[in-house]
CSV table of C-alpha atoms in Angstrom, one decimal:
chain,number,residue,atom,x,y,z
G,17,MET,CA,95.1,60.7,142.9
G,18,ASP,CA,93.0,61.2,146.0
G,19,ARG,CA,95.3,59.9,148.7
G,20,ASN,CA,93.0,60.8,151.6
G,21,PRO,CA,89.4,59.9,150.6
G,22,SER,CA,86.5,61.3,152.7
G,23,PRO,CA,84.8,58.7,154.8
G,24,PRO,CA,81.4,57.5,153.7
G,25,PRO,CA,78.4,58.5,155.8
G,26,PRO,CA,77.6,56.1,158.6
G,27,SER,CA,75.0,53.5,158.0
G,28,ARG,CA,72.2,52.6,160.5
G,29,THR,CA,74.4,49.8,161.8
G,30,GLU,CA,77.1,52.3,162.6
G,31,GLU,CA,75.0,54.5,164.7
G,32,VAL,CA,77.0,55.6,167.7
G,33,ALA,CA,75.6,54.6,171.1
G,34,VAL,CA,74.9,57.2,173.7
G,35,GLY,CA,78.0,57.9,175.8
G,36,ASP,CA,80.3,56.5,173.0
G,37,CYS,CA,80.6,59.8,171.2
G,38,ILE,CA,83.9,61.6,171.1
G,39,GLY,CA,83.2,65.1,172.5
G,40,SER,CA,80.4,66.8,170.6
G,41,THR,CA,81.0,64.7,167.5
G,42,VAL,CA,79.2,61.6,166.3
G,43,TYR,CA,82.4,59.6,166.1
G,44,SER,CA,82.6,56.4,168.1
G,45,LYS,CA,85.2,55.9,170.8
G,46,HIS,CA,84.8,52.1,170.5
G,47,TRP,CA,85.4,52.2,166.8
G,48,LEU,CA,88.5,54.4,167.2
G,49,PHE,CA,89.9,52.1,169.9
G,50,GLY,CA,89.5,49.3,167.4
G,51,VAL,CA,91.4,51.1,164.6
G,52,LEU,CA,94.2,52.1,167.0
G,53,SER,CA,94.4,48.5,168.4
G,54,GLY,CA,94.8,47.3,164.8
G,55,LEU,CA,97.8,49.7,164.4
G,56,ILE,CA,99.4,48.4,167.5
G,57,GLN,CA,99.1,44.8,166.1
G,58,ILE,CA,100.8,45.8,162.9
G,59,VAL,CA,104.0,46.9,164.7
G,60,SER,CA,103.9,44.2,167.4
G,61,PRO,CA,107.2,42.2,167.6
G,62,GLU,CA,105.7,39.0,166.1
G,63,ASN,CA,104.4,40.9,163.1
G,64,THR,CA,107.6,42.9,162.4
G,65,LYS,CA,109.8,39.8,162.2
G,66,SER,CA,110.6,39.1,158.6
G,67,SER,CA,111.4,35.5,157.6
G,68,SER,CA,111.2,35.7,153.9
G,69,ASP,CA,111.1,38.0,150.9
G,70,ASP,CA,107.3,37.5,150.7
G,71,ASP,CA,106.9,38.7,154.3
G,72,GLU,CA,109.1,41.7,153.4
G,73,GLU,CA,106.9,42.6,150.4
G,74,GLN,CA,103.8,42.1,152.5
G,75,GLN,CA,105.0,44.6,155.1
G,76,MET,CA,105.2,47.2,152.3
G,77,GLU,CA,101.5,46.8,151.5
G,78,LEU,CA,98.5,48.0,153.5
G,79,ASP,CA,95.2,46.1,153.8
G,80,GLU,CA,92.5,48.0,151.9
G,81,GLU,CA,90.0,47.8,154.7
G,82,LEU,CA,92.5,49.0,157.3
G,83,GLU,CA,93.7,51.8,154.9
G,84,ASN,CA,90.1,53.0,154.6
G,85,GLU,CA,89.7,53.0,158.4
G,86,ILE,CA,92.9,54.8,159.1
G,87,CYS,CA,92.1,57.3,156.4
G,88,ARG,CA,88.9,58.0,158.2
G,89,VAL,CA,90.8,58.7,161.4
G,90,TRP,CA,93.0,61.0,159.3
G,91,ASP,CA,89.9,63.0,158.3
G,92,MET,CA,88.5,62.9,161.8
G,93,SER,CA,91.7,64.2,163.3
G,94,MET,CA,90.9,67.6,161.9
G,95,ASP,CA,88.2,67.9,164.6
G,96,GLU,CA,89.6,69.3,167.8
G,97,ASP,CA,87.6,66.9,170.0
G,98,VAL,CA,88.9,63.9,168.1
G,99,ALA,CA,92.5,65.2,168.2
G,100,LEU,CA,92.3,65.7,172.0
G,101,PHE,CA,90.8,62.2,172.4
G,102,LEU,CA,93.7,60.8,170.3
G,103,GLN,CA,96.1,62.7,172.5
G,104,GLU,CA,94.5,61.3,175.7
G,105,PHE,CA,94.7,57.8,174.3
G,106,ASN,CA,98.4,58.2,173.6
G,107,ALA,CA,97.9,57.9,169.9
G,108,PRO,CA,101.1,59.8,169.2
G,109,ASP,CA,103.1,57.0,170.9
G,110,ILE,CA,101.3,54.5,168.7
G,111,PHE,CA,102.1,56.5,165.5
G,112,MET,CA,105.7,56.8,166.7
G,113,GLY,CA,105.9,53.1,166.9
G,114,VAL,CA,104.5,52.7,163.4
G,115,LEU,CA,107.0,55.2,162.0
G,116,ALA,CA,109.9,53.5,163.8
G,117,LYS,CA,109.0,50.0,162.7
G,118,SER,CA,106.7,50.0,159.6
G,119,LYS,CA,108.1,49.8,156.1
G,120,CYS,CA,104.8,50.6,154.5
G,121,PRO,CA,105.0,54.0,152.8
G,122,ARG,CA,101.2,54.6,152.8
G,123,LEU,CA,100.9,53.7,156.4
G,124,ARG,CA,103.8,56.0,157.3
G,125,GLU,CA,102.3,58.8,155.3
G,126,ILE,CA,98.9,58.5,157.0
G,127,CYS,CA,100.4,58.4,160.5
G,128,VAL,CA,102.4,61.6,159.9
G,129,GLY,CA,99.4,63.2,158.3
G,130,ILE,CA,97.3,62.5,161.4
G,131,LEU,CA,100.0,64.0,163.7
G,132,GLY,CA,100.1,67.0,161.4
G,133,ASN,CA,96.4,67.5,161.8
G,134,MET,CA,96.7,67.1,165.6
G,135,SER,CA,99.5,69.7,165.7
G,136,CYS,CA,97.2,72.3,164.3
G,137,PHE,CA,95.8,72.6,167.9
G,138,GLN,CA,98.1,74.5,170.2
G,139,GLU,CA,97.8,72.3,173.3
G,140,ILE,CA,98.5,69.1,171.3
G,141,CYS,CA,101.3,70.8,169.3
G,142,VAL,CA,103.1,71.7,172.6
G,143,SER,CA,102.7,68.1,173.8
G,144,ILE,CA,104.0,66.5,170.6
G,145,SER,CA,106.9,69.0,170.4
G,146,SER,CA,108.0,68.3,173.9
G,147,ASP,CA,108.4,64.6,173.2
G,148,LYS,CA,112.1,64.3,172.2
G,149,ASN,CA,111.8,60.7,170.9
G,150,LEU,CA,108.8,61.5,168.7
G,151,GLY,CA,110.6,64.6,167.5
G,152,GLN,CA,113.6,62.6,166.4
G,153,VAL,CA,111.4,60.0,164.7
G,154,LEU,CA,109.5,62.7,162.8
G,155,LEU,CA,112.7,64.5,161.7
G,156,HIS,CA,114.0,61.1,160.5
G,157,CYS,CA,111.0,61.0,158.2
G,158,LEU,CA,112.7,63.7,156.2
G,159,TYR,CA,115.2,61.1,155.0
G,160,ASP,CA,112.3,59.0,153.6
G,161,SER,CA,112.2,58.2,149.9
G,162,ASP,CA,108.4,58.4,149.7
G,163,PRO,CA,107.3,61.8,148.4
G,164,PRO,CA,103.8,61.7,150.1
G,165,THR,CA,105.5,61.0,153.4
G,166,LEU,CA,107.9,63.8,152.8
G,167,LEU,CA,105.0,66.1,152.0
G,168,GLU,CA,103.1,65.3,155.2
G,169,THR,CA,106.3,65.6,157.3
G,170,SER,CA,107.0,69.0,155.8
G,171,ARG,CA,103.4,70.1,156.5
G,172,LEU,CA,103.8,69.0,160.2
G,173,LEU,CA,107.1,70.8,160.6
G,174,LEU,CA,105.7,74.0,159.1
G,175,THR,CA,102.7,73.8,161.5
G,176,CYS,CA,105.0,73.4,164.5
G,177,LEU,CA,107.4,76.1,163.3
G,178,SER,CA,104.4,78.5,163.0
G,179,GLN,CA,103.6,78.0,166.7
G,180,THR,CA,105.7,80.5,168.7
G,181,GLU,CA,105.6,78.3,171.8
G,182,VAL,CA,107.5,75.5,170.2
G,183,ALA,CA,109.2,76.9,167.1
G,184,SER,CA,112.6,77.3,168.9
G,185,VAL,CA,112.5,73.6,169.9
G,186,TRP,CA,112.2,72.5,166.3
G,187,VAL,CA,114.8,74.9,165.1
G,188,GLU,CA,117.3,73.6,167.7
G,189,ARG,CA,116.5,70.0,166.8
G,190,ILE,CA,117.1,70.7,163.1
G,191,ARG,CA,120.4,72.4,163.9
G,192,GLU,CA,121.4,69.3,165.8
G,193,ASN,CA,120.7,67.1,162.8
G,194,PRO,CA,122.9,68.5,160.0
G,195,ALA,CA,121.9,65.6,157.7
G,196,ILE,CA,118.5,67.4,157.4
G,197,TYR,CA,120.2,70.1,155.3
G,198,ASP,CA,121.4,67.4,152.8
G,199,SER,CA,117.9,65.9,152.6
G,200,ILE,CA,116.2,69.2,152.0
G,201,CYS,CA,118.8,70.2,149.4
G,202,PHE,CA,118.3,66.8,147.7
G,203,ILE,CA,114.5,67.3,147.6
G,204,MET,CA,114.8,70.8,146.1
G,205,SER,CA,117.3,69.7,143.4
G,206,SER,CA,115.9,66.3,142.6
G,207,SER,CA,112.2,67.0,142.1
G,208,THR,CA,112.4,66.4,138.3
G,209,ASN,CA,113.3,62.7,138.9
G,210,ALA,CA,111.1,60.7,136.6
G,211,SER,CA,110.7,58.0,139.2
G,212,VAL,CA,108.8,60.4,141.5
G,213,LEU,CA,105.2,59.4,140.9
G,214,PHE,CA,103.7,62.2,142.9
G,215,PRO,CA,103.0,65.9,142.2
G,216,ALA,CA,106.5,67.2,142.8
G,217,VAL,CA,105.3,70.8,142.9
G,218,ASP,CA,103.3,70.2,146.0
G,219,LEU,CA,106.3,68.8,147.8
G,220,LEU,CA,108.6,71.6,146.6
G,221,VAL,CA,106.2,74.3,147.8
G,222,LYS,CA,105.9,72.8,151.2
G,223,VAL,CA,109.6,72.2,151.6
G,224,GLY,CA,110.2,75.7,150.5
G,225,GLU,CA,107.8,77.0,153.1
G,226,VAL,CA,109.7,75.1,155.8
G,227,VAL,CA,113.1,76.6,154.6
G,228,ASP,CA,111.6,80.1,154.4
G,229,LYS,CA,110.2,79.8,157.9
G,230,LEU,CA,113.5,78.4,159.3
G,231,PHE,CA,115.5,81.2,157.8
G,232,ASP,CA,113.1,83.8,159.0
G,233,LEU,CA,113.1,82.4,162.5
G,234,ASP,CA,116.9,81.8,162.9
G,235,GLU,CA,119.6,83.7,161.1
G,236,LYS,CA,122.3,81.5,162.7
G,237,LEU,CA,120.8,78.4,161.1
G,238,MET,CA,120.6,80.2,157.8
G,239,LEU,CA,124.3,81.1,158.0
G,240,GLU,CA,125.2,77.5,158.8
G,241,TRP,CA,123.3,76.2,155.8
G,242,ILE,CA,124.9,78.8,153.6
G,243,ARG,CA,128.3,77.7,154.7
G,244,ASN,CA,127.6,74.0,154.5
G,245,GLY,CA,128.2,73.9,150.8
G,246,ALA,CA,131.3,76.1,151.1
G,247,ALA,CA,133.6,73.6,152.7
G,248,GLN,CA,137.2,74.2,151.7
G,249,PRO,CA,139.1,71.2,150.2
G,250,LEU,CA,142.1,70.6,152.4
G,251,ASP,CA,144.5,70.1,149.6
G,252,GLN,CA,143.9,73.6,148.1
G,253,PRO,CA,145.6,76.8,149.1
G,254,GLN,CA,143.4,79.4,150.8
G,255,GLU,CA,143.5,81.8,147.9
G,256,GLU,CA,142.5,79.2,145.3
G,257,SER,CA,139.7,77.8,147.4
G,258,GLU,CA,138.2,81.2,147.9
G,259,GLU,CA,137.7,81.5,144.2
G,260,GLN,CA,136.3,78.0,143.7
G,261,ARG,CA,133.9,77.6,146.6
G,262,VAL,CA,130.6,76.0,145.8
G,263,PHE,CA,127.5,77.0,147.6
G,264,ARG,CA,124.9,74.3,147.5
G,265,ILE,CA,121.9,76.0,149.0
G,266,VAL,CA,121.5,78.6,146.2
G,267,PRO,CA,121.7,76.2,143.2
G,268,CYS,CA,119.1,74.0,145.0
G,269,VAL,CA,116.8,76.9,145.6
G,270,LEU,CA,117.1,78.0,142.0
G,271,GLU,CA,116.4,74.5,140.7
G,272,ALA,CA,113.2,74.3,142.9
G,273,ALA,CA,112.2,77.8,141.7
G,274,LYS,CA,112.5,76.8,138.1
G,275,GLN,CA,110.2,73.8,138.7
G,276,VAL,CA,107.4,75.7,140.4
G,277,ARG,CA,107.7,78.7,138.2
G,278,SER,CA,105.1,77.9,135.6
G,279,GLU,CA,102.7,75.9,137.9
G,280,ASN,CA,102.5,77.6,141.2
G,281,LEU,CA,102.9,81.4,141.8
G,282,GLU,CA,102.7,81.0,145.6
G,283,GLY,CA,105.5,78.4,145.4
G,284,LEU,CA,107.7,80.8,143.3
G,285,ASP,CA,107.0,83.5,145.8
G,286,VAL,CA,108.3,81.2,148.6
G,287,TYR,CA,111.6,80.5,146.8
G,288,MET,CA,112.1,84.2,145.9
G,289,ARG,CA,111.6,85.0,149.6
G,290,ILE,CA,114.3,82.5,150.5
G,291,LEU,CA,116.7,84.2,148.1
G,292,GLN,CA,115.7,87.5,149.5
G,293,LEU,CA,116.4,86.3,153.1
G,294,LEU,CA,119.8,85.0,151.9
G,295,THR,CA,120.7,88.5,150.7
G,296,THR,CA,120.1,90.0,154.1
G,297,VAL,CA,123.5,88.6,155.2
G,298,ASP,CA,126.9,89.1,153.4
G,299,ASP,CA,127.6,85.4,153.3
G,300,GLY,CA,124.3,85.0,151.5
G,301,ILE,CA,125.1,87.5,148.8
G,302,GLN,CA,128.5,85.9,148.4
G,303,ALA,CA,126.8,82.5,148.0
G,304,ILE,CA,124.9,84.0,145.0
G,305,VAL,CA,127.6,86.1,143.3
G,306,GLN,CA,131.0,84.5,144.2
G,307,CYS,CA,130.5,81.4,142.0
G,308,PRO,CA,130.2,82.7,138.5
G,309,ASP,CA,127.7,80.0,137.3
G,310,THR,CA,125.5,80.5,140.4
G,311,GLY,CA,125.5,84.2,140.0
G,312,LYS,CA,124.7,84.0,136.3
G,313,ASP,CA,121.9,81.5,136.9
G,314,THR,CA,120.4,83.6,139.6
G,315,TRP,CA,120.5,86.8,137.6
G,316,ASN,CA,119.2,85.2,134.4
G,317,LEU,CA,116.2,83.6,136.1
G,318,LEU,CA,115.2,86.7,138.0
G,319,PHE,CA,115.8,89.0,135.1
G,320,ASP,CA,113.7,86.9,132.9
G,321,LEU,CA,110.9,86.9,135.4
G,322,VAL,CA,110.6,90.7,135.7
G,323,CYS,CA,111.4,91.5,132.1
G,324,HIS,CA,109.4,88.8,130.2
G,325,GLU,CA,106.9,87.3,132.6
G,326,PHE,CA,105.6,89.5,135.4
G,327,CYS,CA,103.7,92.8,134.9
G,328,GLN,CA,104.0,93.0,131.2
G,329,SER,CA,102.7,95.8,129.0
G,330,ASP,CA,99.7,93.8,127.8
G,331,ASP,CA,98.7,92.8,131.4
G,332,PRO,CA,95.9,94.6,133.2
G,333,PRO,CA,97.4,96.9,135.9
G,334,ILE,CA,95.4,95.1,138.6
G,335,ILE,CA,97.6,92.0,138.1
G,336,LEU,CA,100.1,93.8,140.3
G,337,GLN,CA,97.9,92.9,143.3
G,338,GLU,CA,98.5,89.2,142.5
G,339,GLN,CA,102.2,89.6,141.9
G,340,LYS,CA,103.3,92.3,144.4
G,341,THR,CA,105.0,90.1,147.0
G,342,VAL,CA,106.9,88.0,144.5
G,343,LEU,CA,108.0,91.1,142.6
G,344,ALA,CA,109.2,92.7,145.8
G,345,SER,CA,111.4,89.7,146.5
G,346,VAL,CA,112.7,89.4,143.0
G,347,PHE,CA,113.6,93.2,142.7
G,348,SER,CA,115.2,93.0,146.1
G,349,VAL,CA,117.5,90.2,145.1
G,350,LEU,CA,118.3,91.7,141.7
G,351,SER,CA,119.1,95.0,143.4
G,352,ALA,CA,121.5,93.3,145.9
G,353,VAL,CA,123.2,91.4,143.1
G,354,TYR,CA,123.4,94.5,140.9
G,355,ALA,CA,125.0,96.5,143.7
G,356,SER,CA,127.5,93.8,144.7
G,357,GLN,CA,128.6,93.2,141.1
G,358,ALA,CA,128.6,96.8,139.9
G,359,GLU,CA,132.0,96.3,138.3
G,360,GLN,CA,130.9,93.2,136.3
G,361,GLN,CA,130.4,94.0,132.6
G,362,ASP,CA,127.5,91.5,132.4
G,363,LEU,CA,125.5,93.7,134.7
G,364,LYS,CA,126.3,97.0,133.0
G,365,GLY,CA,125.0,98.7,129.9
G,366,GLU,CA,121.8,99.2,128.0
G,367,LYS,CA,121.0,95.5,127.5
G,368,VAL,CA,120.5,95.2,131.2
G,369,ASP,CA,119.6,98.7,132.4
G,370,LEU,CA,116.9,99.6,129.9
G,371,PRO,CA,114.7,96.5,130.2
G,372,LEU,CA,115.0,96.8,134.0
G,373,ILE,CA,114.1,100.5,133.9
G,374,ASP,CA,111.1,99.7,131.7
G,375,SER,CA,109.9,97.0,134.1
G,376,LEU,CA,110.4,99.0,137.2
G,377,ILE,CA,108.6,102.1,135.8
G,378,ARG,CA,105.7,99.9,134.6
G,379,VAL,CA,105.4,98.5,138.1
G,380,LEU,CA,105.3,102.0,139.5
G,381,GLN,CA,102.7,103.0,136.9
G,382,ASN,CA,100.5,100.0,137.7
G,383,MET,CA,100.9,100.8,141.4
G,384,GLU,CA,99.3,104.2,140.9
G,385,HIS,CA,96.3,102.5,139.3
G,386,CYS,CA,96.0,100.0,142.1
G,387,GLN,CA,96.1,102.6,144.8
G,388,LYS,CA,93.3,104.8,143.3
G,389,LYS,CA,90.3,104.7,145.6
G,390,PRO,CA,86.8,104.3,144.1
G,391,GLU,CA,85.1,107.7,143.5
G,392,ASP,CA,81.8,106.6,144.9
G,393,SER,CA,81.3,104.4,148.0
G,394,SER,CA,77.7,103.3,148.0
G,395,GLU,CA,77.8,101.0,151.0
G,396,SER,CA,79.7,102.1,154.0
G,397,ASN,CA,79.4,98.7,155.7
G,398,THR,CA,81.2,97.1,152.7
G,399,GLU,CA,83.9,99.7,153.0
G,400,GLU,CA,84.4,98.9,156.7
G,401,THR,CA,84.5,95.1,156.0
G,402,LYS,CA,87.3,95.6,153.4
G,403,LYS,CA,89.3,98.1,155.4
G,404,SER,CA,91.7,95.5,156.8
G,405,ASP,CA,92.3,94.0,153.4
G,406,LEU,CA,93.0,97.4,151.9
G,407,THR,CA,95.4,98.2,154.6
G,408,GLN,CA,97.3,94.9,154.0
G,409,ASP,CA,97.3,95.5,150.3
G,410,ASP,CA,98.7,99.0,150.8
G,411,PHE,CA,101.4,97.6,153.1
G,412,HIS,CA,102.6,95.2,150.5
G,413,LEU,CA,102.4,97.7,147.7
G,414,LYS,CA,104.4,100.2,149.8
G,415,ILE,CA,107.1,97.6,150.3
G,416,LEU,CA,107.2,96.9,146.6
G,417,LYS,CA,107.4,100.7,145.9
G,418,ASP,CA,110.3,101.2,148.3
G,419,ILE,CA,112.3,98.3,146.8
G,420,SER,CA,111.5,99.4,143.3
G,421,CYS,CA,112.5,103.0,143.9
G,422,GLU,CA,115.8,102.0,145.5
G,423,PHE,CA,116.6,99.7,142.7
G,424,LEU,CA,115.6,102.3,140.0
G,425,SER,CA,117.8,104.9,141.7
G,426,ASN,CA,120.8,102.5,141.7
G,427,ILE,CA,120.3,101.9,137.9
G,428,PHE,CA,119.9,105.6,137.2
G,429,GLN,CA,123.3,106.3,138.8
G,430,THR,CA,125.0,104.0,136.3
G,431,LEU,CA,123.4,105.4,133.1
G,432,THR,CA,125.6,106.8,130.4
G,433,LYS,CA,124.8,109.4,127.8
G,434,ASP,CA,124.6,106.6,125.1
G,435,THR,CA,122.2,104.5,127.2
G,436,VAL,CA,119.9,107.4,127.9
G,437,ALA,CA,119.9,108.2,124.1
G,438,LYS,CA,118.9,104.7,123.3
G,439,GLY,CA,116.3,104.7,126.0
G,440,LEU,CA,114.7,107.8,124.5
G,441,LYS,CA,114.7,106.3,121.0
G,442,GLU,CA,113.2,102.9,122.1
G,443,GLY,CA,110.7,104.4,124.6
G,444,GLN,CA,112.0,103.1,127.9
G,445,LEU,CA,112.7,106.8,128.9
G,446,SER,CA,109.8,108.6,127.3
G,447,LYS,CA,108.4,111.7,128.9
G,448,GLN,CA,105.6,109.8,130.5
G,449,LYS,CA,107.9,107.2,132.0
G,450,CYS,CA,110.4,109.7,133.2
G,451,SER,CA,107.6,111.7,134.9
G,452,CYS,CA,106.4,108.6,136.6
G,453,ALA,CA,110.0,107.8,137.8
G,454,PHE,CA,110.5,111.3,139.1
G,455,GLN,CA,107.2,111.3,140.8
G,456,ASN,CA,108.1,108.2,142.8
G,457,LEU,CA,111.8,109.0,143.3
G,458,LEU,CA,111.3,112.5,144.7
G,459,PRO,CA,112.1,113.8,147.2
G,460,PHE,CA,114.1,111.0,148.7
G,461,TYR,CA,116.4,110.4,145.7
G,462,SER,CA,116.7,114.1,144.6
G,463,PRO,CA,120.5,114.0,143.9
G,464,VAL,CA,120.1,110.9,141.7
G,465,VAL,CA,117.2,112.5,139.7
G,466,GLU,CA,119.2,115.8,139.3
G,467,ASP,CA,122.3,113.9,138.0
G,468,PHE,CA,120.1,112.0,135.6
G,469,LEU,CA,118.5,115.2,134.4
G,470,LYS,CA,122.0,116.6,133.6
G,471,ILE,CA,122.7,113.7,131.4
G,472,LEU,CA,119.3,113.9,129.8
G,473,HIS,CA,119.9,117.6,129.0
G,474,GLU,CA,122.9,116.7,127.0
G,475,VAL,CA,120.8,114.3,124.9
G,476,ASP,CA,117.4,116.1,124.7
G,477,LYS,CA,117.3,119.6,126.0
G,478,THR,CA,113.6,120.0,125.3
G,479,LEU,CA,112.5,117.0,127.3
G,480,ALA,CA,114.9,117.9,130.1
G,481,GLY,CA,113.4,121.4,130.2
G,482,ASP,CA,109.8,120.1,130.3
G,483,LEU,CA,110.6,117.7,133.2
G,484,LYS,CA,112.4,120.5,135.1
G,485,GLU,CA,109.3,122.7,134.8
G,486,SER,CA,107.0,119.8,135.9
G,487,PHE,CA,109.2,119.3,139.0
G,488,PRO,CA,110.3,122.7,140.1
G,489,SER,CA,111.9,121.4,143.3
G,490,LEU,CA,114.8,120.0,141.3
G,491,LYS,CA,117.9,122.1,141.4
G,492,VAL,CA,119.7,121.5,138.2
G,493,GLN,CA,122.2,123.9,136.6
G,494,THR,CA,121.8,123.6,132.8
């Protein structure tokens, strides 16, 4: 459904008079005044008084002609000249009045959408953000039951949070409104509701981007949200409650990730980054692992992603470029959970270790392919143009490599003789794969590689000897 149709080209009767243009555009000031005046009339006291059910129902509807005109303003507001003119005409105050008084979902969506477009320009974003009343009205839109309005509100918030001059203002406002946490958790966990007649994935991705940005900007807020779901029941002893604490943020993030998984890789990337940010603090790791069901759900989802979906043996190596950021987040979270639950039987043994080793080494193999430079560079200009892109790609690949190597080294330290024997038999620890692992782990993880080689020598002396010859820096007594 096209919720914001492009305006039709102006007819001859709509030609803008000289001096009536907005900035350097062909848009008419007079026409825009008329539309904004119409909005003022909608929320005037005499029109907002409801005397019957019919009046109430009518307030929920939007006249088709007025909708088309306001949608045109929505499109126009992407132009900086128009946005500045709207600002000068105090349009944000008009939209605030609409949002505070109107019950029409479509009208509310459009007004927030226009403000979102206007916020893309720094000067206007600062002005909108400095208005405390408007800020509260916009945050209140997060409690709306209309998904399109929620989407536009999330888009506006993300735009403001991305502006360094005003980001802290919005973070503080969100901290002062704890109910926003509940609203966002509800959106993330209720997206599959059949009554939502709107692409839920779009909303989930945008809400996820807001949460990701908030957590990245403010660790204190992230800690507060982690602890929000860990309230201790007053009638339980301390020791019991510690074992039965429920952390809401993680299950909600997992639910949203499951919904976007098959439809939006960028959305999945966002939710994996949120989980990764949670693991940067101890409370966040505990939020994942302390509740058995949450820990199991987290592990199963991420394990399935890396072992059965991403970077598979029949995928072209270049696919790593598309998946590198999400893989880095997933491996980072898995590594944190693996390290924090090393004593758990569910995370030990060949059923877990060998598939993960296989996936990690495949990623490292594909990385070598992606980092190979073309042998002939025919056009130097083209090389220069792509230099920044290559640098960015190399940066993300390096992050993925560092995370993968650390995780692989942790798994290697837990391997038993039996697991190594099975890995050799099934191919996860073939000579080629061991060589790739050694190539990437050395020299930073030399002690880990040397200990692994000792175990390998007990299982397959020939292979251990070949690998030792290939990597003479290793000091292994056999």
